[in-house]
Coordinates of C-alpha atoms in Angstrom, one line a residue:
Chain A
M1 CA -7.4 0.5 35.5
M2 CA -6.2 3.8 34.6
L3 CA -2.8 2.2 33.4
F4 CA -4.7 -0.2 31.3
E5 CA -7.0 2.6 29.8
Y6 CA -3.7 4.6 29.2
A7 CA -2.2 1.6 27.4
L8 CA -5.1 1.2 25.4
S9 CA -5.3 4.8 24.4
L10 CA -1.7 4.5 23.4
S11 CA -2.4 1.6 21.2
S12 CA -5.9 2.6 19.8
A13 CA -4.4 5.5 17.4
V14 CA -2.4 4.4 14.3
L15 CA 0.5 6.8 14.9
P16 CA 2.1 6.8 18.3
Q17 CA 1.9 10.0 20.7
L18 CA 4.9 12.3 19.9
Q19 CA 6.3 11.6 23.5
V20 CA 6.3 7.8 23.0
Q21 CA 8.1 8.5 19.7
Q22 CA 10.5 10.7 21.3
V23 CA 11.2 8.0 24.2
F24 CA 11.7 5.2 21.6
H25 CA 13.9 7.3 19.6
A26 CA 16.2 8.1 22.7
T27 CA 15.8 4.7 24.0
G28 CA 16.8 3.1 20.4
W29 CA 19.8 5.4 19.9
L30 CA 21.2 4.6 23.2
A31 CA 20.9 1.1 22.6
V32 CA 22.5 1.3 19.0
L33 CA 25.3 3.9 20.4
T34 CA 26.2 1.8 23.2
W35 CA 26.2 -1.7 21.1
L36 CA 28.5 0.2 18.7
S37 CA 31.1 1.5 21.4
V38 CA 31.1 -1.9 23.1
Q39 CA 32.7 -3.5 19.9
F40 CA 35.6 -0.9 20.3
I41 CA 36.0 -0.8 24.0
R42 CA 39.1 -2.8 25.2
V43 CA 38.0 -4.0 28.6
Y44 CA 37.9 -7.7 28.9
D45 CA 34.9 -7.8 31.3
K46 CA 32.2 -7.4 29.0
R47 CA 29.8 -6.3 31.8
W48 CA 32.0 -3.4 32.1
R49 CA 31.9 -2.5 28.7
W50 CA 28.1 -2.3 28.5
L51 CA 28.1 -0.3 31.9
I52 CA 30.6 2.1 31.0
A53 CA 29.3 2.8 27.3
S54 CA 25.8 3.0 28.3
L55 CA 26.4 5.4 31.1
C56 CA 28.7 7.6 29.0
W57 CA 26.1 7.7 26.4
L58 CA 23.3 8.3 28.7
L59 CA 25.2 11.3 29.9
V60 CA 26.1 12.7 26.5
L61 CA 22.5 12.3 25.2
M62 CA 20.9 13.7 28.5
L63 CA 23.3 16.9 28.5
W64 CA 23.6 17.5 24.6
Q65 CA 20.5 17.4 22.5
A66 CA 22.3 17.8 19.0
P67 CA 23.7 13.9 18.6
L68 CA 20.0 12.8 18.7
S69 CA 18.6 15.7 16.9
N70 CA 21.2 15.0 14.2
L71 CA 20.9 11.2 14.2
G72 CA 17.2 11.8 13.6
L73 CA 17.8 14.2 10.8
V74 CA 19.7 11.6 8.7
F75 CA 18.6 8.3 10.1
Q76 CA 15.4 8.6 11.9
T77 CA 14.6 6.2 14.6
P78 CA 16.0 2.7 15.1
S79 CA 13.6 -0.1 14.8
L80 CA 12.3 -2.1 17.7
L81 CA 14.0 -5.0 16.6
T82 CA 17.2 -3.4 16.4
L83 CA 16.6 -2.3 20.1
C84 CA 15.7 -5.7 21.0
L85 CA 18.8 -7.0 19.4
C86 CA 21.2 -4.6 21.2
V87 CA 19.5 -5.3 24.4
N88 CA 19.7 -9.2 23.7
A89 CA 23.3 -8.8 23.1
A90 CA 24.0 -6.8 26.3
W91 CA 21.9 -9.5 28.2
Q92 CA 24.0 -12.4 26.8
D93 CA 26.9 -10.8 27.8
I94 CA 25.6 -9.7 31.2
K95 CA 24.2 -12.9 32.6
G96 CA 27.5 -14.8 31.9
R97 CA 29.9 -15.2 34.8
S98 CA 31.7 -12.2 33.9
H99 CA 32.3 -11.3 37.6
L100 CA 35.7 -12.7 37.2
L101 CA 37.8 -10.2 35.7
F102 CA 39.2 -11.3 32.2
Y103 CA 36.6 -13.7 31.8
T104 CA 34.3 -13.8 28.8
A105 CA 31.4 -16.1 28.9
P106 CA 31.5 -18.2 25.5
T107 CA 28.5 -17.2 23.8
E108 CA 26.6 -19.1 21.4
Q109 CA 26.8 -17.7 17.8
A110 CA 23.7 -17.4 15.8
H111 CA 23.8 -19.0 12.5
V112 CA 24.7 -16.6 10.0
W113 CA 21.7 -17.2 7.5
I114 CA 19.3 -15.7 10.3
W115 CA 20.7 -12.6 8.7
L116 CA 19.3 -13.5 5.5
L117 CA 15.8 -12.7 6.8
P118 CA 16.4 -8.9 7.8
A119 CA 18.5 -8.5 4.3
I120 CA 15.9 -10.0 2.3
A121 CA 13.1 -7.9 4.1
G122 CA 15.0 -4.7 3.7
W123 CA 15.6 -5.4 0.0
V124 CA 11.8 -6.0 -0.4
L125 CA 11.1 -2.6 1.3
C126 CA 13.9 -0.6 -0.4
L127 CA 12.5 -1.9 -3.8
D128 CA 9.0 -1.2 -2.8
T129 CA 10.0 2.6 -1.7
F130 CA 11.3 3.1 -5.3
G131 CA 8.0 1.4 -6.8
L132 CA 9.6 -1.7 -7.9
M133 CA 7.4 -4.2 -6.4
L134 CA 4.0 -5.5 -7.4
W135 CA 2.4 -4.6 -4.5
D136 CA 2.4 -1.9 -1.8
I137 CA 4.1 -3.6 0.8
Y138 CA 4.8 -0.6 3.2
S139 CA 1.2 0.3 3.3
M140 CA 0.5 -3.0 4.4
G141 CA 2.4 -2.4 7.4
F142 CA -0.6 -0.2 8.8
E143 CA -2.9 -3.0 8.7
Q144 CA -3.4 -5.8 11.1
P145 CA -3.3 -9.0 9.0
V146 CA 0.7 -8.6 8.6
V147 CA 1.1 -8.7 12.5
W148 CA -1.4 -11.4 12.6
L149 CA 0.8 -13.4 10.2
A150 CA 3.9 -12.6 12.1
W151 CA 2.2 -13.7 15.2
G152 CA 1.2 -17.1 13.7
V153 CA 5.0 -17.6 12.5
M154 CA 6.2 -16.6 15.5
G155 CA 4.1 -19.2 17.7
V156 CA 5.0 -21.9 15.2
W157 CA 8.6 -21.1 15.5
M158 CA 8.4 -21.1 18.9
A159 CA 6.7 -24.6 19.4
C160 CA 9.3 -25.9 16.8
I161 CA 12.0 -24.7 19.0
Y162 CA 10.6 -26.8 22.0
L163 CA 9.4 -29.7 20.3
F164 CA 12.7 -30.3 18.4
A165 CA 15.0 -28.6 21.0
L166 CA 16.2 -26.4 18.3
A167 CA 19.6 -24.3 19.0
G168 CA 19.4 -21.6 21.6
W169 CA 20.2 -18.7 19.3
Q170 CA 16.7 -19.3 17.4
M171 CA 15.0 -18.8 20.9
Q172 CA 17.0 -15.5 21.2
A173 CA 16.0 -14.5 17.8
V174 CA 12.2 -15.2 18.0
N175 CA 12.0 -13.8 21.3
C176 CA 13.5 -10.4 20.2
W177 CA 11.3 -10.2 17.4
L178 CA 8.1 -11.3 19.9
V179 CA 9.2 -8.3 22.2
A180 CA 9.6 -6.0 19.2
T181 CA 6.1 -6.9 18.2
A182 CA 4.6 -6.6 21.6
L183 CA 6.2 -3.3 21.9
F184 CA 4.7 -2.2 18.6
V185 CA 1.1 -3.4 19.4
A186 CA 1.4 -1.7 22.7
T187 CA 2.8 1.5 21.5
H188 CA 2.8 1.6 17.6
A189 CA 6.3 3.0 18.0
P190 CA 8.6 3.8 16.4
S191 CA 6.2 5.2 13.4
G192 CA 2.8 3.3 13.4
N193 CA 3.9 0.9 10.6
V194 CA 5.2 -2.5 11.6
W195 CA 7.8 -2.6 9.0
D196 CA 9.3 0.3 10.8
A197 CA 9.3 -1.6 14.1
W198 CA 10.9 -4.8 12.5
S199 CA 13.4 -3.5 10.3
D200 CA 15.4 -0.2 9.6
P201 CA 18.0 0.6 6.9
G202 CA 20.8 0.4 9.6
L203 CA 19.8 -3.4 10.6
W204 CA 19.6 -4.1 6.7
I205 CA 23.1 -2.9 6.3
W206 CA 24.5 -4.7 9.5
A207 CA 22.8 -8.0 8.1
H208 CA 25.0 -7.3 4.7
V209 CA 27.9 -6.9 6.8
K210 CA 27.4 -10.3 8.9
L211 CA 26.7 -12.1 5.5
I212 CA 29.6 -10.7 3.7
Q213 CA 31.8 -11.5 6.5
F214 CA 30.6 -15.1 6.6
I215 CA 31.1 -15.4 2.7
W216 CA 34.6 -14.0 3.0
R217 CA 35.4 -16.5 5.9
Q218 CA 34.2 -19.2 4.0
R219 CA 36.4 -18.4 1.0
T220 CA 39.3 -18.1 3.2
R221 CA 38.9 -21.4 4.7
I222 CA 38.4 -23.0 1.3
N223 CA 41.5 -21.1 -0.1
H224 CA 43.4 -22.4 2.9
S225 CA 42.3 -26.1 2.7
Chain B
M1 CA 26.7 -21.4 39.9
H2 CA 24.7 -18.8 38.1
K3 CA 21.6 -17.8 39.6
S4 CA 18.8 -16.8 37.2
W5 CA 15.8 -14.6 38.5
L6 CA 13.2 -17.1 37.1
P7 CA 13.8 -20.7 37.0
A8 CA 14.4 -22.0 33.5
S9 CA 11.5 -24.3 33.3
L10 CA 9.2 -21.3 33.7
M11 CA 10.6 -19.3 30.7
P12 CA 8.6 -21.0 28.1
L13 CA 5.4 -20.0 30.1
V14 CA 6.7 -16.4 30.2
W15 CA 7.1 -16.3 26.5
F16 CA 3.8 -17.9 25.9
V17 CA 1.9 -15.4 27.7
V18 CA 3.8 -12.5 25.9
W19 CA 2.8 -14.2 22.6
L20 CA -1.0 -14.2 24.1
V21 CA -0.7 -10.6 25.2
V22 CA 0.4 -9.6 21.6
A23 CA -2.8 -11.4 20.4
A24 CA -4.9 -9.7 23.1
L25 CA -3.9 -6.1 21.9
L26 CA -4.3 -7.1 18.2
L27 CA -7.9 -8.0 18.9
V28 CA -8.6 -4.9 21.2
N29 CA -7.4 -2.7 18.5
A30 CA -9.2 -4.4 15.6
E31 CA -10.5 -2.0 13.0
S32 CA -14.2 -2.3 12.7
T33 CA -14.6 -0.1 9.4
P34 CA -12.1 0.0 6.7
V35 CA -10.1 3.0 6.4
I36 CA -9.5 3.4 2.7
G37 CA -12.5 3.4 0.6
R38 CA -14.8 5.8 2.5
P39 CA -16.8 7.9 0.5
A40 CA -15.9 11.8 -0.2
K41 CA -17.9 14.7 1.0
T42 CA -20.1 15.9 -1.8
A43 CA -22.5 18.9 -2.1
G44 CA -25.4 16.1 -2.5
A45 CA -26.8 17.5 -5.7
A46 CA -28.7 14.7 -7.5
T47 CA -28.1 15.8 -11.0
P48 CA -24.9 17.4 -12.3
Q49 CA -25.6 21.2 -12.9
P50 CA -23.6 22.8 -15.6
S51 CA -20.6 24.9 -14.5
P52 CA -20.5 28.8 -14.8
S53 CA -19.5 29.8 -18.1
G54 CA -18.0 33.0 -17.0
W55 CA -16.2 34.2 -13.9
V56 CA -15.9 37.9 -12.9
L57 CA -12.9 39.3 -11.0
E58 CA -14.2 41.0 -7.8
A59 CA -11.1 41.8 -6.0
Q60 CA -7.2 41.2 -6.1
G61 CA -4.0 42.0 -4.3
L62 CA -1.4 41.1 -2.4
V63 CA -1.1 39.2 0.8
P64 CA 0.9 41.3 3.4
Q65 CA 4.4 39.7 3.4
P66 CA 6.3 39.2 6.8
P67 CA 8.9 41.8 7.5
L68 CA 12.7 41.0 6.4
A69 CA 11.4 38.2 4.2
P70 CA 12.0 39.0 0.6
A71 CA 11.2 35.6 -0.8
A72 CA 7.7 34.0 -0.5
H73 CA 6.4 30.6 -2.5
A74 CA 3.9 27.8 -2.2
S75 CA 0.7 29.4 -0.7
N76 CA -2.3 27.4 0.6
L77 CA -5.9 28.6 1.1
V78 CA -8.3 26.8 3.5
A79 CA -12.0 28.0 3.8
L80 CA -13.1 28.7 7.6
P81 CA -16.7 28.5 6.9
T82 CA -18.0 28.4 10.5
N83 CA -15.6 31.1 11.8
P84 CA -17.6 34.3 12.7
H85 CA -14.4 36.5 12.3
F86 CA -12.6 35.2 9.7
S87 CA -13.5 33.5 6.2
L88 CA -10.2 31.9 4.9
A89 CA -6.6 31.4 6.1
V90 CA -3.5 31.5 3.7
F91 CA -0.4 29.6 4.6
W92 CA 2.8 30.1 2.7
F93 CA 6.6 29.9 3.3
A94 CA 8.7 33.0 3.6
G95 CA 12.3 34.0 4.3
S96 CA 15.6 35.1 2.4
K97 CA 15.1 32.3 -0.4
E98 CA 13.7 29.2 -1.1
A99 CA 15.3 26.3 1.0
K100 CA 17.3 28.6 3.2
P101 CA 17.3 28.0 7.0
D102 CA 15.7 31.0 7.9
V103 CA 12.5 30.1 5.9
R104 CA 9.5 29.8 8.0
I105 CA 5.7 29.2 7.6
A106 CA 3.4 32.5 7.5
M107 CA -0.2 32.9 7.9
S108 CA -2.9 35.5 7.2
L109 CA -6.4 35.4 7.7
W110 CA -9.2 37.1 5.6
S111 CA -11.3 39.5 8.0
R112 CA -14.9 39.2 7.2
Q113 CA -15.3 42.5 9.1
Q114 CA -12.4 44.4 7.3
Q115 CA -12.4 42.9 4.2
A116 CA -8.8 42.4 4.3
W117 CA -5.8 40.3 5.1
T118 CA -4.4 40.4 8.7
E119 CA -0.9 40.9 9.2
P120 CA 1.0 37.6 8.8
V121 CA 2.2 35.8 11.6
W122 CA 5.1 33.0 11.7
V123 CA 3.4 29.5 12.3
V124 CA 6.6 27.3 12.4
D125 CA 10.2 27.5 11.8
R126 CA 12.4 24.6 11.5
L127 CA 14.3 24.6 14.7
S128 CA 11.1 25.0 16.9
A129 CA 9.5 22.0 15.0
G130 CA 12.8 20.1 15.2
R131 CA 13.2 20.6 18.9
S132 CA 9.3 19.5 19.4
L133 CA 10.1 16.5 17.3
G134 CA 13.7 15.3 18.7
K135 CA 14.8 15.1 15.1
G136 CA 16.7 18.0 13.0
I137 CA 15.1 19.6 10.2
L138 CA 17.3 21.6 7.7
H139 CA 14.6 23.5 5.9
I140 CA 10.7 23.8 5.8
G141 CA 8.1 24.7 3.2
N142 CA 5.1 23.8 1.3
P143 CA 2.5 24.3 4.1
V144 CA -1.0 22.6 3.3
A145 CA -3.8 23.3 5.9
W146 CA -7.1 21.6 6.8
L147 CA -9.9 22.1 9.3
D148 CA -11.0 19.3 11.3
Q149 CA -14.5 18.5 12.7
Q150 CA -13.6 20.3 15.8
Q151 CA -12.5 23.4 13.7
R152 CA -9.0 23.1 14.6
L153 CA -6.5 24.0 11.8
H154 CA -4.2 21.2 10.6
V155 CA -0.8 22.4 9.0
F156 CA 1.1 19.6 7.0
V157 CA 4.6 21.0 6.1
V158 CA 7.6 19.5 4.2
G159 CA 10.9 19.3 6.3
T160 CA 14.0 18.5 4.7
G161 CA 16.8 16.3 5.8
L162 CA 20.3 15.9 4.4
G163 CA 19.8 16.2 0.7
G164 CA 17.2 18.9 0.1
W165 CA 13.9 18.4 -1.2
A166 CA 14.6 14.8 -2.4
A167 CA 15.3 14.0 1.4
S168 CA 11.9 15.6 2.6
R169 CA 9.7 14.2 5.2
V170 CA 6.1 15.6 6.2
L171 CA 5.4 17.2 9.3
H172 CA 1.9 17.4 11.0
L173 CA 0.9 20.3 13.1
R174 CA -2.3 21.0 14.8
Q175 CA -3.9 24.0 16.9
P176 CA -4.7 22.9 20.2
S177 CA -8.0 24.5 20.2
A178 CA -10.5 25.9 17.5
D179 CA -9.6 29.5 18.7
I180 CA -7.9 31.1 15.8
K181 CA -5.9 34.4 16.7
P182 CA -4.6 36.6 13.9
A183 CA -2.1 38.2 16.0
Q184 CA -0.6 35.0 17.4
A185 CA -0.6 31.4 15.9
Q186 CA -0.2 28.5 18.0
F187 CA 0.3 25.1 16.4
D188 CA 1.7 21.8 18.2
V189 CA 3.8 19.6 16.6
I190 CA 2.1 16.0 16.0
G191 CA 4.9 14.2 14.3
Q192 CA 6.1 13.1 11.0
L193 CA 4.1 11.4 8.8
P194 CA 5.3 7.7 8.2
L195 CA 5.4 7.6 4.5
G196 CA 8.3 5.1 3.6
W197 CA 10.6 2.7 4.9
L198 CA 14.1 4.1 3.5
W199 CA 14.6 6.7 6.4
N200 CA 11.1 8.2 5.5
L201 CA 12.8 9.8 2.7
S202 CA 11.5 12.2 -0.4
H203 CA 8.1 12.7 0.5
L204 CA 6.3 15.8 -0.2
V205 CA 3.1 17.8 0.0
R206 CA 1.7 20.5 -1.8
H207 CA -2.1 20.4 -2.7
A208 CA -5.4 20.8 -0.4
P209 CA -6.8 17.5 1.1
L210 CA -10.0 16.0 0.0
P211 CA -12.7 16.1 2.5
L212 CA -14.6 12.8 3.3
A213 CA -18.3 12.3 4.2
D214 CA -17.4 11.5 7.7
G215 CA -15.5 14.6 8.1
G216 CA -12.2 13.0 7.7
M217 CA -9.9 13.7 4.7
V218 CA -7.3 12.5 2.1
L219 CA -4.0 14.2 1.7
P220 CA -2.5 14.2 -1.4
L221 CA 1.3 13.9 -1.5
H222 CA 4.2 12.7 -3.7
F223 CA 7.4 10.7 -3.8
E224 CA 10.2 12.1 -5.7
L225 CA 13.4 10.1 -5.5
G226 CA 14.4 8.9 -8.7
K227 CA 11.0 8.3 -9.9
H228 CA 7.7 10.6 -9.1
Y229 CA 4.5 8.8 -8.1
P230 CA 1.5 10.0 -6.2
V231 CA 0.8 9.0 -2.6
F232 CA -2.6 9.2 -0.6
A233 CA -2.8 9.3 3.2
W234 CA -6.1 8.9 5.1
F235 CA -7.1 11.0 7.9
S236 CA -10.0 10.5 10.7
P237 CA -12.3 13.5 11.6
S238 CA -10.3 14.7 14.3
G239 CA -7.1 14.4 12.1
E240 CA -5.5 11.1 13.0
F241 CA -3.5 9.5 10.5
Q242 CA -5.2 6.4 9.6
G243 CA -3.5 4.5 6.3
L244 CA -1.7 5.0 3.1
R245 CA -2.1 4.1 -0.7
R246 CA 1.2 4.7 -2.7
L247 CA 0.6 4.5 -6.3
A248 CA 4.2 3.4 -6.9
H249 CA 3.5 1.7 -10.1
M250 CA 3.0 5.4 -11.7
R251 CA 5.9 7.4 -13.3
R252 CA 6.6 10.8 -13.8
M253 CA 3.6 12.3 -11.8
L254 CA 3.8 14.6 -8.6
Q255 CA 1.8 17.0 -6.7
P256 CA -1.9 15.4 -7.2
A257 CA -4.7 17.9 -6.9
V258 CA -7.6 15.6 -5.9
I259 CA -11.3 16.1 -6.5
A260 CA -14.4 14.0 -6.2
V261 CA -16.6 13.9 -8.9
D262 CA -19.0 12.1 -6.5
A263 CA -18.8 10.2 -3.3
N264 CA -16.7 7.3 -4.9
H265 CA -15.5 8.7 -8.3
W266 CA -12.2 10.8 -7.6
Q267 CA -10.0 12.3 -10.0
A268 CA -6.5 13.6 -9.5
Y269 CA -4.7 16.1 -12.0
M270 CA -0.8 16.3 -11.5
R271 CA 2.1 18.3 -12.4
S272 CA 3.8 16.0 -15.1
L273 CA 7.4 15.4 -15.9
S274 CA 6.3 13.3 -19.0
P275 CA 7.5 14.0 -22.2
H276 CA 3.8 14.5 -23.5
D277 CA 3.7 18.1 -21.6
K278 CA 0.2 17.6 -20.7
V279 CA -1.6 17.5 -17.4
S280 CA -1.6 14.0 -16.2
L281 CA -4.8 12.3 -14.9
I282 CA -5.5 9.3 -12.5
R283 CA -8.8 8.2 -11.5
S284 CA -10.5 6.0 -8.8
A285 CA -13.9 4.6 -8.9
D286 CA -13.9 3.2 -5.5
A287 CA -13.3 5.9 -3.2
G288 CA -9.5 5.9 -3.6
A289 CA -9.0 2.3 -2.9
H290 CA -7.7 1.8 -6.4
W291 CA -6.3 4.0 -8.9
S292 CA -5.7 3.9 -12.7
E293 CA -4.0 6.0 -15.0
R294 CA -6.0 7.9 -17.8
E295 CA -4.9 9.6 -21.1
A296 CA -3.5 13.0 -20.0
L297 CA -5.9 16.0 -20.4
S298 CA -5.3 18.1 -23.3
L299 CA -4.3 20.9 -21.3
S300 CA -0.4 21.5 -21.6
N301 CA 1.9 21.3 -18.5
Q302 CA 5.5 20.8 -17.9
D303 CA 6.7 20.6 -14.4
S304 CA 4.6 23.3 -12.9
A305 CA 1.9 23.1 -10.1
V306 CA -1.5 22.3 -11.0
A307 CA -4.6 23.3 -8.8
A308 CA -8.2 21.9 -8.8
V309 CA -11.3 22.6 -6.4
M310 CA -14.6 21.2 -6.5
L311 CA -17.6 23.6 -7.0
P312 CA -20.8 23.4 -4.7
G313 CA -23.2 21.5 -6.7
A314 CA -21.1 20.2 -9.5
G315 CA -18.2 21.3 -11.6
A316 CA -14.7 22.0 -10.9
V317 CA -12.0 24.7 -11.5
M318 CA -8.6 24.2 -12.5
A319 CA -5.6 26.3 -12.4
R320 CA -2.2 25.9 -14.3
N321 CA 0.7 27.3 -16.3
P322 CA 0.2 26.6 -19.8
Y323 CA 3.4 24.8 -20.8
E324 CA 3.9 27.5 -24.1
R325 CA 4.5 30.4 -21.7
G326 CA 6.6 28.8 -18.7
R327 CA 5.4 30.0 -15.5
S328 CA 4.7 33.6 -16.7
L329 CA 1.0 33.0 -17.6
L330 CA -1.5 31.5 -15.0
V331 CA -5.0 30.5 -16.3
M332 CA -7.9 28.7 -15.0
H333 CA -10.9 26.5 -16.3
D334 CA -13.8 25.0 -15.4
S335 CA -15.5 21.9 -16.0
V336 CA -18.7 19.9 -15.3
D337 CA -17.3 16.5 -15.2
G338 CA -13.6 17.2 -14.8
L339 CA -12.4 15.8 -18.3
Q340 CA -13.6 18.4 -20.5
W341 CA -12.4 21.8 -19.7
S342 CA -13.6 25.3 -20.7
A343 CA -11.2 27.8 -22.8
P344 CA -8.4 29.4 -20.4
Q345 CA -9.4 32.6 -18.5
T346 CA -6.5 34.4 -17.8
L347 CA -5.5 35.0 -14.1
V348 CA -2.4 36.7 -14.5
D349 CA -0.4 37.4 -17.7
G350 CA 3.1 38.4 -17.0
L351 CA 6.3 39.4 -19.0
P352 CA 8.6 36.6 -20.2
Q353 CA 10.9 34.9 -17.7
T354 CA 8.6 36.1 -14.9
E355 CA 6.9 33.6 -12.5
Y356 CA 3.4 33.4 -11.5
S357 CA 2.9 30.0 -10.2
Y358 CA 1.6 27.4 -7.3
P359 CA -1.8 28.3 -7.4
S360 CA -4.1 27.4 -4.5
L361 CA -7.8 27.3 -5.0
S362 CA -10.8 27.8 -2.4
W363 CA -14.4 28.3 -2.4
S364 CA -15.6 30.2 0.5
D365 CA -18.7 32.8 1.0
D366 CA -19.9 31.8 -2.6
R367 CA -16.7 33.0 -4.2
L368 CA -13.7 31.3 -5.6
W369 CA -10.5 32.4 -4.1
V370 CA -7.0 32.0 -5.7
S371 CA -3.8 32.6 -4.5
Y372 CA -0.4 32.1 -6.2
T373 CA 3.4 33.1 -5.8
E374 CA 4.3 36.3 -7.4
L375 CA 7.6 36.6 -9.1
R376 CA 8.9 34.7 -5.9
Q377 CA 8.6 37.6 -3.8
G378 CA 5.0 37.6 -2.4
I379 CA 1.7 35.9 -2.4
A380 CA -1.1 37.2 -4.7
W381 CA -4.7 36.7 -4.2
Q382 CA -7.8 37.0 -6.3
R383 CA -11.4 36.8 -5.7
W384 CA -13.8 35.3 -8.6
R385 CA -17.6 35.3 -8.9
A386 CA -19.4 33.1 -10.8
A387 CA -21.5 34.7 -13.6
P388 CA -24.7 32.9 -14.7
A389 CA -24.2 31.6 -18.2
A390 CA -26.7 34.1 -20.0
K391 CA -25.1 37.2 -18.4
A392 CA -21.4 36.0 -18.9
K393 CA -21.7 35.9 -22.7
P394 CA -20.7 39.1 -24.4

């Protein structure tokens, strides 16, 4: 009962409590730094990559406050969706049969056009920041209709996945979005605005990297054929 | 064979439950009343009364400056009407120079008994604020204070990231209790105001909030990266952030000083970067829900702060630096409707190239209080008494 009341108090104010902000700031950057490191660690068992990288960064961030403080100074806090995508990437690597050394489980690649969603959302929010949109998009992120709309879209998307047996990466994508939204409505992290929970400039930039990579590969294929 | 902790057939059910939980939490937290559009606090006068046609300077001086702080700027006054010991508090930033790492926020109180400002105390510095927040801050400045319904002081402070003022965010600090001590200021960091998606960049605060009828307030802010536009943030009576209106379609306007002509008709005067060199004006007829740009006032202004305050009953006072004299001349005007302003009354007339700027106005103990930056070295103050119309005439 007390836990329920506490959870209710967390989600009743628009802004998350300072402690909640700090927890998500640390967790978000731990996830992002781990994910970044995993891309560069040359260990073939992916499970070990995640374990080594996350433990190293956990130790660094616990002993040394400067990295978190400076990342906050420049980049603020990663979005909850970024956090969920990092956790999902880790989970996909860990849950495979990676107990065999040098074995890497084949992972299903998401269709690259899924990255169009964060790229477009980022552009809309960026243009909105500079007053180039017709509506005040960012301020809508404090109001519930946007979250209700997303909730409906997620419901329809999930139903379609089950009814039409759509690809598994779609389930991963909608689950990440759903968990990010659930964390937001429960805690209002990281800022009280749902756009900050669903998107951040780092994710926006990464979405462009993925799209550019895809376009570049397509061009290379065409040139070689 | 890889063993899952949950049978695959149950996973859809789990996600369905999560989906329902989201809806349940949304329903529990549904807002019962709209946040934006709440009426402003007014004196309750049924009919507008003429504003005083003259002002008499009662007292003036300098607010004591903290030791080893040769620079001071951007003062902000806040009335403490129910406090038995102090009638006003003034906040400003002081240090070696504006936007230097050693700049801190100072506070002094006007003692009712001694009729003088108390020795200043430091409220917050960038390092302690950054530690509390868990995010670094390069410089701080522009404090704006507000007294909530529980008589706790809130202070909003600009904290810069990489890139100086253009990379600013707004910090929110609050007293833990209503007890104001002149020798020791204790403020807790509440957090940063969420004002924009792009790393929350380039939002600043400068002028006093507009009190609402329910005890809440509207904090005027502005965005200043590339284009400059006003922003208004709504707060509950206990000082919790509630919502935002960004007037992003407006151009070249910053530092809104907002007053309420009546509960629903609000006006904001702004420091202008427009080529017309006049005080910019925007108006709302629905308690801040929608704003429209109006013709600039006939009062000149070019990139210097404008302050405004409502008088009890009716009328308003504005302070500004006339464009023709740069920031060496500081004047005030009064007005009944906030549109037609009286002839200027000089607050301070300095030598060319000197600076008397960033005025702040407050009404306390039936007097008009003015504070402003003096030569970027200290904070000056004045106390004015409204003279009845007949007596004010020569």
